[in-house]
């Protein structure tokens, strides 16, 4: 069975998710000069899923490692620890770790953080790693280990702006993809461009080892925007 998103699933079973959660609050000023209000600053959750049909454990898309080679049917999903922190209005961070409930080992871990300054600068950094469990994956040399980051800078009126994003494969020491976007908006029209670069370090059987793309989009007042059909540049301000 091919499972591609959360819509697909294994029929003939029921899932029961359970866990514990702790939330911590502190008073923060959401707007300068206004009274402080209680807001959540740390959220910690420990969850697991029970399946009446053991086959479901192999196809649950909530867990990235569900289909690891060597995975066996089980009534229980990995044990998931999730932590979210929002110390200030500008910064937030998340961490997630999946622990194998059968072999009591780390299956996967990821962490990310974002920063926003005055709605003019946004930056994000993420890191993820798949744990090595010999019983599931005897060869751990190709397990995922990645870092991704991106930043967006634009003027207050969104007239000028630029975005840069990348994903780096730490396991094979190569850049997976890079993306550079720039835009200019005037009262009568607008122009945007995007350059994308893809490569596949460590992959075998790939006919095209690298892929470079360039997209251009423009906007005319009263007529709308003209963009690539594949959805590129869809997030650029108009």
PDB file of C-alpha atoms in Angstrom:
ATOM      1  CA  UNK A   1       0.000   0.000   0.000  1.00  0.00           C
ATOM      2  CA  UNK A   2       1.261   3.469  -0.904  1.00  0.00           C
ATOM      3  CA  UNK A   3       0.879   6.017   1.875  1.00  0.00           C
ATOM      4  CA  UNK A   4       1.502   9.606   0.810  1.00  0.00           C
ATOM      5  CA  UNK A   5      -0.278  11.836   3.314  1.00  0.00           C
ATOM      6  CA  UNK A   6      -2.516  11.888   6.378  1.00  0.00           C
ATOM      7  CA  UNK A   7      -5.562  10.942   4.273  1.00  0.00           C
ATOM      8  CA  UNK A   8      -4.257   7.438   3.560  1.00  0.00           C
ATOM      9  CA  UNK A   9      -4.485   4.775   6.227  1.00  0.00           C
ATOM     10  CA  UNK A  10      -5.081   1.141   7.080  1.00  0.00           C
ATOM     11  CA  UNK A  11      -8.738   0.218   7.448  1.00  0.00           C
ATOM     12  CA  UNK A  12     -10.195  -2.167   9.983  1.00  0.00           C
ATOM     13  CA  UNK A  13      -8.718  -0.666  13.127  1.00  0.00           C
ATOM     14  CA  UNK A  14      -9.066   2.051  15.737  1.00  0.00           C
ATOM     15  CA  UNK A  15      -6.440   4.434  17.113  1.00  0.00           C
ATOM     16  CA  UNK A  16      -6.346   5.690  20.685  1.00  0.00           C
ATOM     17  CA  UNK A  17      -3.951   8.538  21.466  1.00  0.00           C
ATOM     18  CA  UNK A  18      -3.084   9.249  25.092  1.00  0.00           C
ATOM     19  CA  UNK A  19      -0.480  11.150  27.068  1.00  0.00           C
ATOM     20  CA  UNK A  20       0.289  13.876  29.569  1.00  0.00           C
ATOM     21  CA  UNK A  21       0.904  17.587  29.047  1.00  0.00           C
ATOM     22  CA  UNK A  22       2.279  20.407  31.170  1.00  0.00           C
ATOM     23  CA  UNK A  23       1.988  24.076  30.253  1.00  0.00           C
ATOM     24  CA  UNK A  24       3.800  26.925  31.961  1.00  0.00           C
ATOM     25  CA  UNK A  25       2.588  30.521  31.835  1.00  0.00           C
ATOM     26  CA  UNK A  26       4.172  33.881  32.574  1.00  0.00           C
ATOM     27  CA  UNK A  27       3.050  37.475  32.286  1.00  0.00           C
ATOM     28  CA  UNK A  28       4.340  39.200  29.160  1.00  0.00           C
ATOM     29  CA  UNK A  29       3.635  42.553  27.538  1.00  0.00           C
ATOM     30  CA  UNK A  30       2.233  41.753  24.104  1.00  0.00           C
ATOM     31  CA  UNK A  31       2.192  45.455  23.181  1.00  0.00           C
ATOM     32  CA  UNK A  32       4.586  48.103  24.571  1.00  0.00           C
ATOM     33  CA  UNK A  33       2.834  50.333  27.092  1.00  0.00           C
ATOM     34  CA  UNK A  34      -0.028  47.902  27.639  1.00  0.00           C
ATOM     35  CA  UNK A  35      -0.637  45.814  30.799  1.00  0.00           C
ATOM     36  CA  UNK A  36       1.081  42.436  30.929  1.00  0.00           C
ATOM     37  CA  UNK A  37      -1.012  39.370  30.167  1.00  0.00           C
ATOM     38  CA  UNK A  38      -0.542  35.720  31.053  1.00  0.00           C
ATOM     39  CA  UNK A  39       0.701  33.714  28.088  1.00  0.00           C
ATOM     40  CA  UNK A  40       2.118  30.264  27.537  1.00  0.00           C
ATOM     41  CA  UNK A  41       5.928  30.137  27.507  1.00  0.00           C
ATOM     42  CA  UNK A  42       6.667  26.388  27.698  1.00  0.00           C
ATOM     43  CA  UNK A  43       4.587  23.404  26.621  1.00  0.00           C
ATOM     44  CA  UNK A  44       5.754  19.830  27.312  1.00  0.00           C
ATOM     45  CA  UNK A  45       3.844  16.780  26.051  1.00  0.00           C
ATOM     46  CA  UNK A  46       4.490  13.042  26.250  1.00  0.00           C
ATOM     47  CA  UNK A  47       2.180  11.033  23.980  1.00  0.00           C
ATOM     48  CA  UNK A  48       1.704   7.611  22.439  1.00  0.00           C
ATOM     49  CA  UNK A  49      -0.835   5.921  20.175  1.00  0.00           C
ATOM     50  CA  UNK A  50      -2.430   2.500  20.627  1.00  0.00           C
ATOM     51  CA  UNK A  51      -3.609   0.610  17.518  1.00  0.00           C
ATOM     52  CA  UNK A  52      -6.173  -2.173  17.609  1.00  0.00           C
ATOM     53  CA  UNK A  53      -4.758  -3.286  14.242  1.00  0.00           C
ATOM     54  CA  UNK A  54      -1.007  -3.860  14.567  1.00  0.00           C
ATOM     55  CA  UNK A  55      -0.499  -3.164  10.850  1.00  0.00           C
ATOM     56  CA  UNK A  56      -1.384   0.487  11.446  1.00  0.00           C
ATOM     57  CA  UNK A  57       1.883   1.032  13.312  1.00  0.00           C
ATOM     58  CA  UNK A  58       3.760   0.639  10.009  1.00  0.00           C
ATOM     59  CA  UNK A  59       1.804   3.346   8.167  1.00  0.00           C
ATOM     60  CA  UNK A  60       1.086   6.108  10.675  1.00  0.00           C
ATOM     61  CA  UNK A  61       2.366   9.271   8.963  1.00  0.00           C
ATOM     62  CA  UNK A  62       2.551  11.085  12.317  1.00  0.00           C
ATOM     63  CA  UNK A  63       5.823   9.204  12.857  1.00  0.00           C
ATOM     64  CA  UNK A  64       8.510   9.687  10.212  1.00  0.00           C
ATOM     65  CA  UNK A  65      10.276   6.455  11.163  1.00  0.00           C
ATOM     66  CA  UNK A  66       7.191   4.219  10.982  1.00  0.00           C
ATOM     67  CA  UNK A  67       8.362   2.657   7.721  1.00  0.00           C
ATOM     68  CA  UNK A  68      11.990   2.062   8.653  1.00  0.00           C
ATOM     69  CA  UNK A  69      13.381  -1.132   7.197  1.00  0.00           C
ATOM     70  CA  UNK A  70      12.993  -3.807   9.846  1.00  0.00           C
ATOM     71  CA  UNK A  71       9.979  -2.217  11.532  1.00  0.00           C
ATOM     72  CA  UNK A  72       7.552  -4.784  12.876  1.00  0.00           C
ATOM     73  CA  UNK A  73       3.828  -4.663  13.503  1.00  0.00           C
ATOM     74  CA  UNK A  74       2.897  -3.438  16.950  1.00  0.00           C
ATOM     75  CA  UNK A  75      -0.052  -2.259  18.980  1.00  0.00           C
ATOM     76  CA  UNK A  76       1.983   0.753  20.131  1.00  0.00           C
ATOM     77  CA  UNK A  77       3.555   3.707  18.355  1.00  0.00           C
ATOM     78  CA  UNK A  78       6.861   5.273  19.368  1.00  0.00           C
ATOM     79  CA  UNK A  79       6.724   7.333  22.555  1.00  0.00           C
ATOM     80  CA  UNK A  80       6.864  11.001  21.553  1.00  0.00           C
ATOM     81  CA  UNK A  81       8.255  13.850  23.641  1.00  0.00           C
ATOM     82  CA  UNK A  82       7.365  17.315  22.338  1.00  0.00           C
ATOM     83  CA  UNK A  83       8.602  20.592  23.804  1.00  0.00           C
ATOM     84  CA  UNK A  84       7.618  24.068  22.645  1.00  0.00           C
ATOM     85  CA  UNK A  85       9.081  27.260  24.093  1.00  0.00           C
ATOM     86  CA  UNK A  86       8.028  30.872  23.484  1.00  0.00           C
ATOM     87  CA  UNK A  87      10.257  32.945  25.777  1.00  0.00           C
ATOM     88  CA  UNK A  88       9.551  36.240  23.962  1.00  0.00           C
ATOM     89  CA  UNK A  89       7.180  37.591  21.347  1.00  0.00           C
ATOM     90  CA  UNK A  90       9.950  37.373  18.756  1.00  0.00           C
ATOM     91  CA  UNK A  91      11.430  33.932  19.456  1.00  0.00           C
ATOM     92  CA  UNK A  92       9.942  30.462  19.624  1.00  0.00           C
ATOM     93  CA  UNK A  93      11.483  27.000  19.528  1.00  0.00           C
ATOM     94  CA  UNK A  94      10.272  23.411  19.251  1.00  0.00           C
ATOM     95  CA  UNK A  95      11.806  20.004  19.877  1.00  0.00           C
ATOM     96  CA  UNK A  96      10.457  16.524  19.196  1.00  0.00           C
ATOM     97  CA  UNK A  97      11.931  13.122  20.018  1.00  0.00           C
ATOM     98  CA  UNK A  98      10.476   9.707  19.146  1.00  0.00           C
ATOM     99  CA  UNK A  99      11.520   6.748  21.310  1.00  0.00           C
ATOM    100  CA  UNK A 100      11.027   3.161  20.171  1.00  0.00           C
ATOM    101  CA  UNK A 101       8.681   1.449  22.634  1.00  0.00           C
ATOM    102  CA  UNK A 102      10.048  -2.012  21.792  1.00  0.00           C
ATOM    103  CA  UNK A 103      13.830  -1.464  21.807  1.00  0.00           C
ATOM    104  CA  UNK A 104      13.836   1.562  24.164  1.00  0.00           C
ATOM    105  CA  UNK A 105      16.063   3.575  21.835  1.00  0.00           C
ATOM    106  CA  UNK A 106      15.835   6.960  20.124  1.00  0.00           C
ATOM    107  CA  UNK A 107      14.200   6.709  16.699  1.00  0.00           C
ATOM    108  CA  UNK A 108      14.281  10.335  15.622  1.00  0.00           C
ATOM    109  CA  UNK A 109      14.882  13.793  17.013  1.00  0.00           C
ATOM    110  CA  UNK A 110      14.331  17.252  15.567  1.00  0.00           C
ATOM    111  CA  UNK A 111      14.566  20.844  16.756  1.00  0.00           C
ATOM    112  CA  UNK A 112      13.767  24.202  15.206  1.00  0.00           C
ATOM    113  CA  UNK A 113      13.628  27.857  16.154  1.00  0.00           C
ATOM    114  CA  UNK A 114      12.244  30.983  14.521  1.00  0.00           C
ATOM    115  CA  UNK A 115      12.905  34.672  15.065  1.00  0.00           C
ATOM    116  CA  UNK A 116      10.884  37.657  13.858  1.00  0.00           C
ATOM    117  CA  UNK A 117      11.872  41.310  14.219  1.00  0.00           C
ATOM    118  CA  UNK A 118       9.306  44.068  13.648  1.00  0.00           C
ATOM    119  CA  UNK A 119       7.736  42.090  10.780  1.00  0.00           C
ATOM    120  CA  UNK A 120      10.747  43.113   8.681  1.00  0.00           C
ATOM    121  CA  UNK A 121      13.080  40.175   9.288  1.00  0.00           C
ATOM    122  CA  UNK A 122      12.147  36.541   9.796  1.00  0.00           C
ATOM    123  CA  UNK A 123      14.690  33.762  10.280  1.00  0.00           C
ATOM    124  CA  UNK A 124      14.426  30.062  11.016  1.00  0.00           C
ATOM    125  CA  UNK A 125      16.842  27.199  11.690  1.00  0.00           C
ATOM    126  CA  UNK A 126      16.005  23.503  11.925  1.00  0.00           C
ATOM    127  CA  UNK A 127      17.888  20.279  12.628  1.00  0.00           C
ATOM    128  CA  UNK A 128      16.790  16.650  12.393  1.00  0.00           C
ATOM    129  CA  UNK A 129      18.430  13.267  12.875  1.00  0.00           C
ATOM    130  CA  UNK A 130      17.245   9.668  12.579  1.00  0.00           C
ATOM    131  CA  UNK A 131      18.543   7.443  15.365  1.00  0.00           C
ATOM    132  CA  UNK A 132      20.396   4.210  14.701  1.00  0.00           C
ATOM    133  CA  UNK A 133      18.622   1.099  16.024  1.00  0.00           C
ATOM    134  CA  UNK A 134      20.512  -2.009  14.794  1.00  0.00           C
ATOM    135  CA  UNK A 135      17.417  -4.221  15.110  1.00  0.00           C
ATOM    136  CA  UNK A 136      15.543  -1.962  12.667  1.00  0.00           C
ATOM    137  CA  UNK A 137      18.338  -0.665  10.425  1.00  0.00           C
ATOM    138  CA  UNK A 138      21.522  -2.760  10.376  1.00  0.00           C
ATOM    139  CA  UNK A 139      23.201  -0.250   8.004  1.00  0.00           C
ATOM    140  CA  UNK A 140      23.066   3.189   9.624  1.00  0.00           C
ATOM    141  CA  UNK A 141      25.333   4.926   7.094  1.00  0.00           C
ATOM    142  CA  UNK A 142      22.437   6.458   5.120  1.00  0.00           C
ATOM    143  CA  UNK A 143      20.124   7.550   7.919  1.00  0.00           C
ATOM    144  CA  UNK A 144      18.827  11.080   7.673  1.00  0.00           C
ATOM    145  CA  UNK A 145      20.756  13.897   9.341  1.00  0.00           C
ATOM    146  CA  UNK A 146      19.880  17.359   8.038  1.00  0.00           C
ATOM    147  CA  UNK A 147      20.003  21.036   8.840  1.00  0.00           C
ATOM    148  CA  UNK A 148      17.837  23.661   7.177  1.00  0.00           C
ATOM    149  CA  UNK A 149      17.652  27.414   7.526  1.00  0.00           C
ATOM    150  CA  UNK A 150      16.073  30.413   5.900  1.00  0.00           C
ATOM    151  CA  UNK A 151      15.679  34.153   6.238  1.00  0.00           C
ATOM    152  CA  UNK A 152      13.321  36.748   4.780  1.00  0.00           C
ATOM    153  CA  UNK A 153      13.965  40.492   4.686  1.00  0.00           C
ATOM    154  CA  UNK A 154      11.591  43.102   3.296  1.00  0.00           C
ATOM    155  CA  UNK A 155      10.695  46.761   3.652  1.00  0.00           C
ATOM    156  CA  UNK A 156       7.799  47.817   5.838  1.00  0.00           C
ATOM    157  CA  UNK A 157       5.557  48.423   2.811  1.00  0.00           C
ATOM    158  CA  UNK A 158       6.664  45.188   1.074  1.00  0.00           C
ATOM    159  CA  UNK A 159       8.041  47.116  -1.888  1.00  0.00           C
ATOM    160  CA  UNK A 160      11.404  45.338  -1.793  1.00  0.00           C
ATOM    161  CA  UNK A 161      12.232  41.983  -0.304  1.00  0.00           C
ATOM    162  CA  UNK A 162      14.336  38.861  -0.539  1.00  0.00           C
ATOM    163  CA  UNK A 163      14.320  35.292   0.810  1.00  0.00           C
ATOM    164  CA  UNK A 164      17.062  32.682   1.070  1.00  0.00           C
ATOM    165  CA  UNK A 165      16.546  29.055   2.146  1.00  0.00           C
ATOM    166  CA  UNK A 166      18.697  25.938   2.131  1.00  0.00           C
ATOM    167  CA  UNK A 167      18.779  22.320   3.273  1.00  0.00           C
ATOM    168  CA  UNK A 168      22.110  20.600   3.992  1.00  0.00           C
ATOM    169  CA  UNK A 169      22.640  16.834   4.201  1.00  0.00           C
ATOM    170  CA  UNK A 170      25.050  16.320   7.105  1.00  0.00           C
ATOM    171  CA  UNK A 171      25.302  12.563   6.552  1.00  0.00           C
ATOM    172  CA  UNK A 172      26.688  12.912   3.019  1.00  0.00           C
ATOM    173  CA  UNK A 173      28.127  16.418   3.461  1.00  0.00           C
ATOM    174  CA  UNK A 174      26.279  17.972   0.570  1.00  0.00           C
ATOM    175  CA  UNK A 175      23.707  20.675  -0.108  1.00  0.00           C
ATOM    176  CA  UNK A 176      20.293  19.221  -0.934  1.00  0.00           C
ATOM    177  CA  UNK A 177      18.665  22.419  -2.134  1.00  0.00           C
ATOM    178  CA  UNK A 178      18.955  26.183  -2.132  1.00  0.00           C
ATOM    179  CA  UNK A 179      16.369  28.791  -3.004  1.00  0.00           C
ATOM    180  CA  UNK A 180      16.796  32.530  -3.578  1.00  0.00           C
ATOM    181  CA  UNK A 181      13.796  34.797  -4.097  1.00  0.00           C
ATOM    182  CA  UNK A 182      13.577  38.534  -4.725  1.00  0.00           C
ATOM    183  CA  UNK A 183      10.668  40.852  -5.431  1.00  0.00           C
ATOM    184  CA  UNK A 184       9.802  44.466  -6.211  1.00  0.00           C
ATOM    185  CA  UNK A 185       6.290  45.922  -5.986  1.00  0.00           C
ATOM    186  CA  UNK A 186       5.187  49.325  -7.289  1.00  0.00           C
ATOM    187  CA  UNK A 187       1.741  50.892  -7.550  1.00  0.00           C
ATOM    188  CA  UNK A 188       1.340  49.884 -11.190  1.00  0.00           C
ATOM    189  CA  UNK A 189       3.133  46.572 -11.336  1.00  0.00           C
ATOM    190  CA  UNK A 190       5.408  44.098  -9.638  1.00  0.00           C
ATOM    191  CA  UNK A 191       8.238  41.737 -10.486  1.00  0.00           C
ATOM    192  CA  UNK A 192       9.521  38.639  -8.710  1.00  0.00           C
ATOM    193  CA  UNK A 193      12.148  36.013  -9.477  1.00  0.00           C
ATOM    194  CA  UNK A 194      13.256  32.768  -7.890  1.00  0.00           C
ATOM    195  CA  UNK A 195      16.299  30.549  -8.383  1.00  0.00           C
ATOM    196  CA  UNK A 196      16.246  26.943  -7.150  1.00  0.00           C
ATOM    197  CA  UNK A 197      19.080  24.443  -6.997  1.00  0.00           C
ATOM    198  CA  UNK A 198      18.589  20.762  -6.117  1.00  0.00           C
ATOM    199  CA  UNK A 199      21.106  17.959  -5.701  1.00  0.00           C
ATOM    200  CA  UNK A 200      20.951  14.450  -4.284  1.00  0.00           C
ATOM    201  CA  UNK A 201      24.085  13.649  -2.260  1.00  0.00           C
ATOM    202  CA  UNK A 202      24.434   9.998  -1.380  1.00  0.00           C
ATOM    203  CA  UNK A 203      21.544   8.900  -3.622  1.00  0.00           C
ATOM    204  CA  UNK A 204      22.068   6.081  -6.112  1.00  0.00           C
ATOM    205  CA  UNK A 205      20.172   5.434  -9.320  1.00  0.00           C
ATOM    206  CA  UNK A 206      19.362   9.124  -9.875  1.00  0.00           C
ATOM    207  CA  UNK A 207      19.387   9.953 -13.599  1.00  0.00           C
ATOM    208  CA  UNK A 208      19.838  13.693 -13.025  1.00  0.00           C
ATOM    209  CA  UNK A 209      22.196  14.288 -10.062  1.00  0.00           C
ATOM    210  CA  UNK A 210      21.488  18.045  -9.965  1.00  0.00           C
ATOM    211  CA  UNK A 211      18.657  20.334 -11.019  1.00  0.00           C
ATOM    212  CA  UNK A 212      18.670  24.124 -11.463  1.00  0.00           C
ATOM    213  CA  UNK A 213      15.522  26.176 -12.040  1.00  0.00           C
ATOM    214  CA  UNK A 214      14.731  29.846 -12.607  1.00  0.00           C
ATOM    215  CA  UNK A 215      11.239  31.357 -12.363  1.00  0.00           C
ATOM    216  CA  UNK A 216       9.914  34.809 -13.189  1.00  0.00           C
ATOM    217  CA  UNK A 217       6.571  36.346 -12.245  1.00  0.00           C
ATOM    218  CA  UNK A 218       5.023  39.759 -12.826  1.00  0.00           C
ATOM    219  CA  UNK A 219       1.914  41.615 -11.668  1.00  0.00           C
ATOM    220  CA  UNK A 220      -0.112  44.247 -13.527  1.00  0.00           C
ATOM    221  CA  UNK A 221      -2.538  46.485 -11.663  1.00  0.00           C
ATOM    222  CA  UNK A 222      -6.127  45.576 -12.474  1.00  0.00           C
ATOM    223  CA  UNK A 223      -5.169  42.362 -14.277  1.00  0.00           C
ATOM    224  CA  UNK A 224      -3.616  40.205 -11.577  1.00  0.00           C
ATOM    225  CA  UNK A 225      -0.358  38.270 -11.451  1.00  0.00           C
ATOM    226  CA  UNK A 226       1.190  35.875 -13.942  1.00  0.00           C
ATOM    227  CA  UNK A 227       3.069  33.074 -12.157  1.00  0.00           C
ATOM    228  CA  UNK A 228       4.560  29.661 -13.025  1.00  0.00           C
ATOM    229  CA  UNK A 229       2.020  26.843 -13.220  1.00  0.00           C
ATOM    230  CA  UNK A 230       3.965  24.658 -10.772  1.00  0.00           C
ATOM    231  CA  UNK A 231       3.213  26.997  -7.843  1.00  0.00           C
ATOM    232  CA  UNK A 232       6.638  28.602  -7.571  1.00  0.00           C
ATOM    233  CA  UNK A 233       6.603  32.156  -6.163  1.00  0.00           C
ATOM    234  CA  UNK A 234       3.147  31.571  -4.660  1.00  0.00           C
ATOM    235  CA  UNK A 235       4.242  32.993  -1.292  1.00  0.00           C
ATOM    236  CA  UNK A 236       5.731  36.237  -2.609  1.00  0.00           C
ATOM    237  CA  UNK A 237       3.854  39.404  -1.483  1.00  0.00           C
ATOM    238  CA  UNK A 238       1.914  41.109  -4.292  1.00  0.00           C
TER     239      UNK A 238
END
